[in-house]
Structure formats: structure tokens, C-alpha cells
Tab-separated table of C-alpha atoms and ligand atoms in Angstrom:
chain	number	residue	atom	x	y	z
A	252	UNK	CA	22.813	77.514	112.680
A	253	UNK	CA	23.785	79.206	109.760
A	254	UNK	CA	27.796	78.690	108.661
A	255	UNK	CA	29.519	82.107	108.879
A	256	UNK	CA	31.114	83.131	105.716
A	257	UNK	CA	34.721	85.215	105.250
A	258	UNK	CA	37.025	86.528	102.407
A	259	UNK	CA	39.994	86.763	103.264
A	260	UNK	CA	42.806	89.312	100.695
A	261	UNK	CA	46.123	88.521	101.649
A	262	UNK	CA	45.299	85.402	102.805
A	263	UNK	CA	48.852	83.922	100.827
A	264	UNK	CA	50.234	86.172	103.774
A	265	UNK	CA	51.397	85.722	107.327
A	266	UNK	CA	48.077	87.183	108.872
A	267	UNK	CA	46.154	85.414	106.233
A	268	UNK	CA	47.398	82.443	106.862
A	269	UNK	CA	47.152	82.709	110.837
A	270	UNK	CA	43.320	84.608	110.012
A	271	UNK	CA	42.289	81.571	108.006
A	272	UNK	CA	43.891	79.120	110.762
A	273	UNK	CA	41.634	80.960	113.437
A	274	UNK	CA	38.496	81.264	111.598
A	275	UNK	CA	38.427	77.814	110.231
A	276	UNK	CA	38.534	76.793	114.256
A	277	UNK	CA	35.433	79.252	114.608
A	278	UNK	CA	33.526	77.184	112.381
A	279	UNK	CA	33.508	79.756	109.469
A	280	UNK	CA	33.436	79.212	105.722
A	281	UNK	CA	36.938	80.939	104.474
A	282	UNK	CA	37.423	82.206	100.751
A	283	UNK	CA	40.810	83.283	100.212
A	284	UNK	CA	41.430	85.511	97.013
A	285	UNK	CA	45.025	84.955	95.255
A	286	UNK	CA	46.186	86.784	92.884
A	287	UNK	CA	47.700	85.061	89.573
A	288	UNK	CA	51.403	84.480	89.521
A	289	UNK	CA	53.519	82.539	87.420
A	290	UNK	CA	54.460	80.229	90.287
A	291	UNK	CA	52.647	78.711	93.311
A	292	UNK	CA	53.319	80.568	96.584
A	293	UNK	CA	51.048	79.017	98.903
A	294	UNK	CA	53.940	77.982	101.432
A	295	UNK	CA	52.137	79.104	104.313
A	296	UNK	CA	48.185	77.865	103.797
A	297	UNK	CA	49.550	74.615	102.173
A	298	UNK	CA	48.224	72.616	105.326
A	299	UNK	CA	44.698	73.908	105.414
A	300	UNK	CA	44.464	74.364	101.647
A	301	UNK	CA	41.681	71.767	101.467
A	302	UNK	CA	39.548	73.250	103.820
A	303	UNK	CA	39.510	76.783	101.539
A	304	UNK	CA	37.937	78.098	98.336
A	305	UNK	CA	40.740	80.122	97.114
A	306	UNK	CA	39.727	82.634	94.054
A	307	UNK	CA	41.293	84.482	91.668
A	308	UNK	CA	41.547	88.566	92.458
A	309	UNK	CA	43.665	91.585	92.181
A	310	UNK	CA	43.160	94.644	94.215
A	311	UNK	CA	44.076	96.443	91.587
A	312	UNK	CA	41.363	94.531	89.693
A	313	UNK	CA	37.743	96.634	90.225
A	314	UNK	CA	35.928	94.056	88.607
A	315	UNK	CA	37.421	90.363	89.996
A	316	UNK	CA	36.524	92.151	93.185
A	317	UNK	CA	32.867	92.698	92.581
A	318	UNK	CA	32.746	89.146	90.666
A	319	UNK	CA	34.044	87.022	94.249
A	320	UNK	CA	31.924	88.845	96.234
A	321	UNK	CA	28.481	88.508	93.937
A	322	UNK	CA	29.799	84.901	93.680
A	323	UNK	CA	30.522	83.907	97.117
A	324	UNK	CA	28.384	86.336	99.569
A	325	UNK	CA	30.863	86.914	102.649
A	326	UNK	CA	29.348	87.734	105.715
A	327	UNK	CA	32.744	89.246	106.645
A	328	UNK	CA	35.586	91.134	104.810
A	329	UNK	CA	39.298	90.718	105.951
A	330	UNK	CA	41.417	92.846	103.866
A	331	UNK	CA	44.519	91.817	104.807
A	332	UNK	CA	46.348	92.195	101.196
A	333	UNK	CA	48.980	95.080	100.404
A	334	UNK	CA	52.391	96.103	99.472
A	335	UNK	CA	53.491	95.547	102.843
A	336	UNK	CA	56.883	96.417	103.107
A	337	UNK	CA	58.346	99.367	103.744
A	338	UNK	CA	61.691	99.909	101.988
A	339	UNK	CA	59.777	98.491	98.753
A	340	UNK	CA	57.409	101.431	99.143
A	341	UNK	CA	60.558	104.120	98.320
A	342	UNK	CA	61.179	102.236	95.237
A	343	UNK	CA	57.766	101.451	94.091
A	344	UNK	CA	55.621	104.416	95.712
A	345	UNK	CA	53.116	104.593	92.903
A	346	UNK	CA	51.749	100.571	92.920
A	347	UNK	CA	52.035	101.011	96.872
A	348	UNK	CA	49.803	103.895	96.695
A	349	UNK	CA	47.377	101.482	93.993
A	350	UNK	CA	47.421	98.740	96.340
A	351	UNK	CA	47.983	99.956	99.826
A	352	UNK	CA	46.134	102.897	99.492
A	353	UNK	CA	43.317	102.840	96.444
A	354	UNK	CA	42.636	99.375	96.458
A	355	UNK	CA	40.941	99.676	100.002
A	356	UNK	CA	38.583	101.691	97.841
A	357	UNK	CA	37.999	99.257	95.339
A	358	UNK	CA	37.133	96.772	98.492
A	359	UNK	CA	34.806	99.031	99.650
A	360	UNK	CA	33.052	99.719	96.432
A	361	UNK	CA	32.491	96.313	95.726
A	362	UNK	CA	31.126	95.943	99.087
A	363	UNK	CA	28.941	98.842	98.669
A	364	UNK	CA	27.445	97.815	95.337
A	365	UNK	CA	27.213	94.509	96.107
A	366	UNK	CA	26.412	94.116	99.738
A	367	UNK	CA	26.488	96.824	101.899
A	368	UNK	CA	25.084	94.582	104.835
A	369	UNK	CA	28.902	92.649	105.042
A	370	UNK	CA	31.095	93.453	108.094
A	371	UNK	CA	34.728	94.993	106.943
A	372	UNK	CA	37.861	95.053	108.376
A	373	UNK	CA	41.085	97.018	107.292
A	374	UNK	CA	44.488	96.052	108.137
A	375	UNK	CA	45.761	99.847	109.069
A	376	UNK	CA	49.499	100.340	110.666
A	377	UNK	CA	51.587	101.765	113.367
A	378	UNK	CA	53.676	102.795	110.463
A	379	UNK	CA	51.022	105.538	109.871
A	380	UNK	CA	52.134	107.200	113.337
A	381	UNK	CA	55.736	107.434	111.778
A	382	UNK	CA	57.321	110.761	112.864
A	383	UNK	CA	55.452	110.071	116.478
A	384	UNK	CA	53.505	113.145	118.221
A	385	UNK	CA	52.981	111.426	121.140
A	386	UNK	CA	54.347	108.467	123.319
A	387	UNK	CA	51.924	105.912	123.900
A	388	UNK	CA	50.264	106.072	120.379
A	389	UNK	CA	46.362	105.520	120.573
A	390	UNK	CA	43.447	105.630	118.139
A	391	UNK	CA	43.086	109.297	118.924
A	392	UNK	CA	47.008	110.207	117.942
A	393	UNK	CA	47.495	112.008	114.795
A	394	UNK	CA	48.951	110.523	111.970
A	395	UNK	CA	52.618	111.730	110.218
A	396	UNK	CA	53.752	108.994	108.129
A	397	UNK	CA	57.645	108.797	107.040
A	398	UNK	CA	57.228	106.505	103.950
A	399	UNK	CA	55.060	106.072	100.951
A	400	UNK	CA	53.712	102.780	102.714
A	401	UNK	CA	52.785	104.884	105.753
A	402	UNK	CA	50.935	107.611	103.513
A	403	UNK	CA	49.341	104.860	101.560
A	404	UNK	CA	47.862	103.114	105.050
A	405	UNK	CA	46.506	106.537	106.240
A	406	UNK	CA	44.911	106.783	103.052
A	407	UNK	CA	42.993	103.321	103.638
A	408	UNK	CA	42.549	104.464	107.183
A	409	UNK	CA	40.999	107.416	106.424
A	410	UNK	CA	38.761	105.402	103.229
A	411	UNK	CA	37.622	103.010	105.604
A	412	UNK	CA	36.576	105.426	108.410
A	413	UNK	CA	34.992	107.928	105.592
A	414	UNK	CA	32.661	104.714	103.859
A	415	UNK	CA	31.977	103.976	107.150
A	416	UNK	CA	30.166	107.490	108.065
A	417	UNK	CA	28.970	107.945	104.387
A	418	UNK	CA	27.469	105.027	103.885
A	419	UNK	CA	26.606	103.392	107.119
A	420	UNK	CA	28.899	100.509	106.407
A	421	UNK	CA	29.984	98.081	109.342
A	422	UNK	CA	33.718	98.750	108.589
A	423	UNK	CA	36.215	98.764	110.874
A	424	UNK	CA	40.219	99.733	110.869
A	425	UNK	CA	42.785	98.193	113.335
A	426	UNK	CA	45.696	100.162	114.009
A	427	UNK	CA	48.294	97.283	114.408
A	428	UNK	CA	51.849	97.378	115.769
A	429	UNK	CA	54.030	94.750	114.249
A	430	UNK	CA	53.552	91.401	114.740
A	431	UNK	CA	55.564	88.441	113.885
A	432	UNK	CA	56.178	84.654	113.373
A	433	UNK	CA	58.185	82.104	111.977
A	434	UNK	CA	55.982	82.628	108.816
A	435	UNK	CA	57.092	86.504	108.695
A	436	UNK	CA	58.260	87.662	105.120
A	437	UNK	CA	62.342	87.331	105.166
A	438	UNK	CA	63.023	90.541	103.999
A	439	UNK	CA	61.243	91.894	107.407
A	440	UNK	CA	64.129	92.031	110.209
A	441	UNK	CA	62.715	89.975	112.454
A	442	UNK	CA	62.725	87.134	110.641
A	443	UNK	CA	66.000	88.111	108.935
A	444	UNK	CA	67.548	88.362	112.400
A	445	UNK	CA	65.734	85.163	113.351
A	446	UNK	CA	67.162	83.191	110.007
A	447	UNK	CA	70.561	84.670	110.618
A	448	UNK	CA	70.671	83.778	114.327
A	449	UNK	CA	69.748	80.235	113.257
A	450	UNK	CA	72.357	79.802	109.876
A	451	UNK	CA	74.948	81.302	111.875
A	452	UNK	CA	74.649	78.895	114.850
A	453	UNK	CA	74.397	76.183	112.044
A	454	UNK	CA	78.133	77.058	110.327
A	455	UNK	CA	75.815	78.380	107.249
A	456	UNK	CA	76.469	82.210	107.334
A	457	UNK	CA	79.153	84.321	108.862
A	458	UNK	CA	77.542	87.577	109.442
A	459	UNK	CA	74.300	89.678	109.549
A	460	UNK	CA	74.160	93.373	108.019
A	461	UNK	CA	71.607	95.763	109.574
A	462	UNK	CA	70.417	99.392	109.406
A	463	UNK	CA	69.585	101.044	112.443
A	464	UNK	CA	69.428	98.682	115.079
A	465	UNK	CA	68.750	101.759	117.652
A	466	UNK	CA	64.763	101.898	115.943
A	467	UNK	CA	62.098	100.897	118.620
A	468	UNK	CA	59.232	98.763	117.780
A	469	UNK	CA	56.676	97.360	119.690
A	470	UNK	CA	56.305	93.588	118.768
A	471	UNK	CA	53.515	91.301	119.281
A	472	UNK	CA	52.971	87.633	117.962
A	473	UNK	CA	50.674	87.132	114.855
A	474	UNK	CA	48.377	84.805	115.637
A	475	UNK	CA	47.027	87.083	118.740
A	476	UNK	CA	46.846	89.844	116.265
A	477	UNK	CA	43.989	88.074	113.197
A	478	UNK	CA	41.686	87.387	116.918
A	479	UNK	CA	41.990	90.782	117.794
A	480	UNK	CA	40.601	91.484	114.259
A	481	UNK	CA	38.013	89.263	114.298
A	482	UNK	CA	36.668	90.577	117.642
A	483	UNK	CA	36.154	93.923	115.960
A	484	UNK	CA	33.938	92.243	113.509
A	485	UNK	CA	31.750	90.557	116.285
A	486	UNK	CA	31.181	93.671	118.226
A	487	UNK	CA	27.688	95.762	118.225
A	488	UNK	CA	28.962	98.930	116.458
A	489	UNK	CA	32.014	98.961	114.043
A	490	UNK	CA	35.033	101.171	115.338
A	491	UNK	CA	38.703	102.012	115.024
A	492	UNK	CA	41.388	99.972	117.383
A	493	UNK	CA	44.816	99.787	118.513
A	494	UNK	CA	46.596	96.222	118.498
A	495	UNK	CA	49.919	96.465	120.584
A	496	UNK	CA	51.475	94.790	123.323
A	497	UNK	CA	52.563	98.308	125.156
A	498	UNK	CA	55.751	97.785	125.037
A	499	UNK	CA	58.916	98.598	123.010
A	500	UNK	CA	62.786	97.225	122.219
A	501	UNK	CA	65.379	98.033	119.793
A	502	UNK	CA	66.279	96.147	117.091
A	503	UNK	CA	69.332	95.431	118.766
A	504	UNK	CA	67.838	94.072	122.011
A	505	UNK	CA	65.938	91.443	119.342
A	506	UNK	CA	69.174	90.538	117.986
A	507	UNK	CA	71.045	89.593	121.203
A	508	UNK	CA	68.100	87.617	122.300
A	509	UNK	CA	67.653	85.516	119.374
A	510	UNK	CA	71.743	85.075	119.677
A	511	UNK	CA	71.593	84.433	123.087
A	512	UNK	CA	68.986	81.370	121.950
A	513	UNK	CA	71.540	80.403	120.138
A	514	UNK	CA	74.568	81.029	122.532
A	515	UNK	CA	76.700	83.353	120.162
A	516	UNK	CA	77.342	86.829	121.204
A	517	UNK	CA	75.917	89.315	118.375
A	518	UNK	CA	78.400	91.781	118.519
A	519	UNK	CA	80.589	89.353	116.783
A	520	UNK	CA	78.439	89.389	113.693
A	521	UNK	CA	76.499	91.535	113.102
A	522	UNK	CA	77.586	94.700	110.650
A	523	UNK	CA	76.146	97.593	110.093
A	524	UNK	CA	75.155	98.669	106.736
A	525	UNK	CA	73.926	102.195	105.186
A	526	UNK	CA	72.249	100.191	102.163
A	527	UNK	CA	70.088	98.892	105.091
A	528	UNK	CA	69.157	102.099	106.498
A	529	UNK	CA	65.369	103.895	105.699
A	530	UNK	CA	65.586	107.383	103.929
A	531	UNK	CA	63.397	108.781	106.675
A	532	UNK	CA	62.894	106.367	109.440
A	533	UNK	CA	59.951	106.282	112.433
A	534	UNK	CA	61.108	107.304	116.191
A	535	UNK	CA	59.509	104.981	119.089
A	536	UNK	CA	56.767	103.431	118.007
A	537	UNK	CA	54.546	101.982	121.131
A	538	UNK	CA	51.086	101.649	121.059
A	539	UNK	CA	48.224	102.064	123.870
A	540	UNK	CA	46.142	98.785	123.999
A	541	UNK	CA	43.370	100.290	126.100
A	542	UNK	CA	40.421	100.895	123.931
A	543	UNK	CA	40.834	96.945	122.862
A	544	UNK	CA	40.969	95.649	126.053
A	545	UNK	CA	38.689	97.631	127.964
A	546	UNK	CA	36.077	96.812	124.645
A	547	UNK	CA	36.687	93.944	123.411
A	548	UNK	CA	38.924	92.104	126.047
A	549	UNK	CA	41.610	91.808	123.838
A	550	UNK	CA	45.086	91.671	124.630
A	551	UNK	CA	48.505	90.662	123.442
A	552	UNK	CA	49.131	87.056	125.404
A	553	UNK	CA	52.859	86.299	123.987
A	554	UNK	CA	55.945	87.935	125.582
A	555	UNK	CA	58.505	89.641	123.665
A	556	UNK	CA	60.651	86.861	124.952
A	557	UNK	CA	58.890	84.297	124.426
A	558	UNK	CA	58.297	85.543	120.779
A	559	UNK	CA	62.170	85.735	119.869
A	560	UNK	CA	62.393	82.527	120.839
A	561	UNK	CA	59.675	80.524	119.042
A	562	UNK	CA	60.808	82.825	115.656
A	563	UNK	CA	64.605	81.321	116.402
A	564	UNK	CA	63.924	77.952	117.304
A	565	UNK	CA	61.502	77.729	114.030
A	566	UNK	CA	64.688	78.815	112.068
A	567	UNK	CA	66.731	76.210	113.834
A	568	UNK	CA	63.715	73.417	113.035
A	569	UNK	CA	63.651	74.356	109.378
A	570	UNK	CA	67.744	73.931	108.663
A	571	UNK	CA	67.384	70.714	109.832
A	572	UNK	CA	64.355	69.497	107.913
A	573	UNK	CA	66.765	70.982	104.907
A	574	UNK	CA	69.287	68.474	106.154
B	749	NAP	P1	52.320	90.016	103.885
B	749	NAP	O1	52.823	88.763	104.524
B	749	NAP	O2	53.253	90.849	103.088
B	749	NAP	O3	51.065	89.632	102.954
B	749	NAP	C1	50.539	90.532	102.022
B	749	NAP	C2	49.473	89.809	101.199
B	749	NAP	O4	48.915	90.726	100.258
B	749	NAP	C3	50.002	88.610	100.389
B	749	NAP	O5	49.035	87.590	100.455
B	749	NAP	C4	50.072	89.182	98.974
B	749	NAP	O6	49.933	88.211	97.966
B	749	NAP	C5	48.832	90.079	98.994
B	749	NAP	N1	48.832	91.077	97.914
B	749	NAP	C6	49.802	91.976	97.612
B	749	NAP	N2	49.419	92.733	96.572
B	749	NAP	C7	48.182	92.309	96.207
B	749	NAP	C8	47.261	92.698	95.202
B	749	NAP	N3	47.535	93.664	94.328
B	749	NAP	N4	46.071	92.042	95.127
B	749	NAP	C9	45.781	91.044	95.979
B	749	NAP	N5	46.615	90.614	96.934
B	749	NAP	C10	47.806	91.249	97.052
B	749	NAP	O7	51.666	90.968	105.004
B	749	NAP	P2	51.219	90.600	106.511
B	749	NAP	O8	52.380	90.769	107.418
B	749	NAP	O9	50.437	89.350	106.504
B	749	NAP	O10	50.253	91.826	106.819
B	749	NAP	C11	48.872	91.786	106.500
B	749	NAP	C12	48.341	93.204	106.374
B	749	NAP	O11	48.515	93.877	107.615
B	749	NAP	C13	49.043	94.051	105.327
B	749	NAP	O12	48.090	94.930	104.779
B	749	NAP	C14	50.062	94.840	106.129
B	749	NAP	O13	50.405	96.029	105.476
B	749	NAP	C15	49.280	95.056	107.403
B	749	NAP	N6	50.068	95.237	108.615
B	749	NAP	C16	50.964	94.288	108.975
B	749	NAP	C17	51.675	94.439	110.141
B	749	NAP	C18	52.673	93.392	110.598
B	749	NAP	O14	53.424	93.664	111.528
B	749	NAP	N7	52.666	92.208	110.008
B	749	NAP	C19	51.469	95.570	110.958
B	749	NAP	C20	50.518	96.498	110.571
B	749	NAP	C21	49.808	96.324	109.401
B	749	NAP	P3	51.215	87.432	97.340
B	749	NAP	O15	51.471	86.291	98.301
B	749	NAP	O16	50.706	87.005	96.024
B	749	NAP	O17	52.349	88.407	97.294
């Protein structure tokens, strides 16, 4: 049997990481493209770095593009890499547009010149469903982003679906709600709640500052997210799909879980703060699993619960490996 072969952008990432984690098990062939910096970040593929080919690559970068994949021959595309966070995307909305947005084009060029016979998937976001028109959000709701990260995703969205009907391309988008782990980015609240929970409990930090804690998000664990994606890949006919667990909390009901873990009571430290706040922020985001599970037999396995408290007893591991 032929080995399987996958690129993986991003893969420096949380998904990435889990993705390569998860297709390594499958038996597959993983090719991670990094992009150059002036210092190592490879934190969270450290432990399986031996079993990847990791190449150099920029989506903003036409050309390194069309080089890995004439190089290296993926059966498979994963294009997990972006400016992924949203605050950054008020400051910087031009490169989030570049990256976010145009450099799924520049994927699916490369693919398209080079091999239009390779499967393609594109990490789209609840974020595009922003100002929400309708509660559940499925593959069918229409889009109204609230921040140039949101715009930039329906772009790809809209890229991916538009290659896909042009050119006959097995490309596929999944639509997915947030997702987390212990190897989220810290700036992302989760984790910052998480961290806080943890350094608090620890005598390290004395409070946590927070925009609106009132925001509802629906909140699934990572790793069940990158086999969702890879299911799309494996199916007969490439289509769009909503990852999501169904259900939604506040921000606030996070916090006092991952305090209660800890057995402090939040409302002793936690302050809110303006700085914190979005300049237009998204209502209730929730999204419909159906079309996933009723395809593909996919579905969010982790609990909300459970997920809080895996993210704060990582937190609680890592202080005292710092010890
Ligand atoms: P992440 O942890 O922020 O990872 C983003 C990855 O993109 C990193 O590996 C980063 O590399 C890479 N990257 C950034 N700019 C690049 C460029 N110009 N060229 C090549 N690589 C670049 O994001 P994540 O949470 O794993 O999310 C993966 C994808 O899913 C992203 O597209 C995100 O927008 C999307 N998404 C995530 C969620 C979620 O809840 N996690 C939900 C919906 C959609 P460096 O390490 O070098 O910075």
C-alpha cells in the first residue's frame, strides 16, 4: 500500500500540531511548512519533530508555495496557517487580509498549477457568522463578519468554494467553532483564563482582567476538531462542514469552572477591563453539527467540562515542571 502524503501550513500551531499528531497515527507521510523566524518556535511539535519533514514557506510567498508542493507531491492539503487572532486583526487588518484571506489563493494556485488531483482543506471560522442571523448557525447561514479576521475567513471561504466549482478541485472548507487545549495560543482567553486560574491558585498572580465575559462561544476540544478535518478529505465528493459541539457558555461560566478546579471563587479576581473589550464584538455563536454527523459520523466527544478541566490542570502541571 502506498504511504499517504500531507502538508500541513500552520502546522507550528495548535491544530497543526494536534493534525500532525493524528495523521502520523494514520500512517501518513506529514510535511509541515514553517515559516523563517529569527527564533525557534516549535514548542508544540517538538516531540514528533523527528517523524516530520518540515520546509521552509510563507503564505505570503507565491513561489515557496509552488516549490514544496513540486518538491514533495502531497496527496492532501491542510491549510491550517493564518493570522488567527482576532483583536490582532483591528490592528493589522491589511497582513490579515494577505494571509487570512489572499494567501488561501496562493494555496490554491499552487495546487492548481501544480497538481490539481490533491485533496484541500481550508480552516474557515465561526467568526465569519459574527453579527449572527440565525441561532443554530449551519453551513447554509449567511455570513456577517464583525472583524477584519472574520472578513478575511469569508474571503478564503468563499476562494475555496469558488476553485472548487471553477476548477473541479477536491477542496473542502470546515466551518469550525472554537476549539481549545492546553497548547492554545495565550493571548486566546481560554487559555489566558486557564493560566490565570492555575498562577493564581499557585500564589503567582493576583488577578485576571477580561473584556466581556457575557460573549457566548461554543467550545470544543482540538484534537476532535483536525479528525473532523481529515474525514472531509476521505469522503467521495468534497463539501463545506460545520465543526461544533452544539452548545454554548459565557466566558464567565469558563472562568468559574476553571476556578472552581482550582477552589477559588472568581469573583474575587477577576477585573474587568475596556482595553480588553472588541470594537465590534459577535452575539451567540453556536453551531449546528448535523451535516457532519449525519455524513461523516463526526462529532464533538469532549464535554465542555471536561475540557476546562484538562486546559486547568495542564496549567497547574506546567508551574510545577517550572519549579
Ligand atoms: P494558531 O495556533 O494561531 O496557528 C497559526 C499557524 O499559522 C502558526 O503555525 C503560524 O506560524 C502560521 N502562520 C501564520 N502566518 C503565516 C504565514 N504568513 N505563512 C505561513 N504560516 C503562517 O491557530 P490554530 O488555533 O491552530 O488555528 C488553525 C487555523 O484554524 C487558523 O487558520 C485559524 O484561523 C483557524 N480556526 C481556528 C479556530 C480555533 O478555535 N482554534 C476556529 C476556527 C478557525 P508561526 O508559529 O510561525 O506563527
Amino acid at each position: 500500500m502506498t504511504v499517504k502524503r500531507a502538508l500541513i501550513t500552520g502546522i507550528t500551531g495548535q491544530d497543526g500540531s494536534y493534525l500532525a499528531e493524528f495523521l502520523l497515527g494514520q500512517g501518513y507521510e506529514v510535511i509541515g511548512m514553517v515559516r523563517r523566524s529569527s527564533t525557534i518556535n516549535f514548542e508544540r511539535i517538538e516531540h514528533i519533530q523527528d517523524q516530520l519533514t518540515l520546509v521552509s514557506g510563507d503564505l505570503m510567498d507565491q513561489i515557496s508555495l509552488i516549490d514544496i508542493l513540486e518538491k514533495h507531491r502531497p496527496n492532501e492539503i491542510y491549510n491550517l496557517a493564518a493570522q488567527s487572532f482576532v483583536q490582532t486583526s483591528w490592528s493589522q487588518p491589511v497582513f490579515t487580509g494577505e494571509v487570512t484571506g489572499l494567501g488561501v489563493t496562493r494555496v490554491l494556485d499552487a495546487m492548481r498549477i501544480v497538481d490539481p488531483d490533491i485533496r484541500f482543506y481550508q480552516a474557515s471560522s465561526s467568526e465569519m457568522f459574527g453579527k449572527v442571523r440565525e441561532v443554530p448557525q449551519t453551513e447554509l447561514t449567511p455570513f456577517y463578519p464583525r472583524s477584519p479576521y472574520g472578513v478575511a475567513k469569508v474571503y478564503g471561504h468563499w476562494i475555496t468554494v469558488n476553485y472548487r466549482e471553477s476548477y473541479n478541485l477536491f477542496a473542502c472548507s470546515g466551518i469550525c467553532f472554537n476549539h481549545e487545549s492546553p497548547r492554545r495560543g495565550h493571548e486566546f482567553v481560554t487559555r489566558k483564563v486557564a493560566r490565570a486560574a492555575a498562577r493564581i491558585k499557585r500564589g503567582l498572580e493576583k488577578e485576571l482582567r477580561l473584556g466581556n465575559i457575557d460573549s457566548q462561544r461554543d467550545w470544543g476540544y482540538a484534537p476532535d476538531y483536525v479528525r473532523g478535518m481529515w474525514m472531509m478529505l476521505q469522503q467521495d465528493q468534497p463539501d463545506d462542514y460545520v465543526l461544533a459541539t452544539g452548545r454554548t457558555h459565557t466566558v464567565r461560566r469558563f472562568v468559574e469552572l476553571a476556578f472552581d478546579c482550582v477552589g477559588l471563587d472568581y469573583q474575587q479576581y477577576v477585573k474587568l477591563d475596556p482595553a480588553f473589550m472588541r470594537p465590534a464584538d459577535v452575539d451567540i455563536l453556536v453551531g449546528d453539527p448535523s451535516k457532519a454527523r449525519q455524513k461523516m459520523g463526526w462529532e464533538a466527544s469532549t464535554s465542555f467540562e471536561t475540557l476546562v478541566e484538562l486546559m486547568v490542570r495542564a496549567e497547574l502541571e506546567m508551574i510545577g515542571a517550572e519549579d
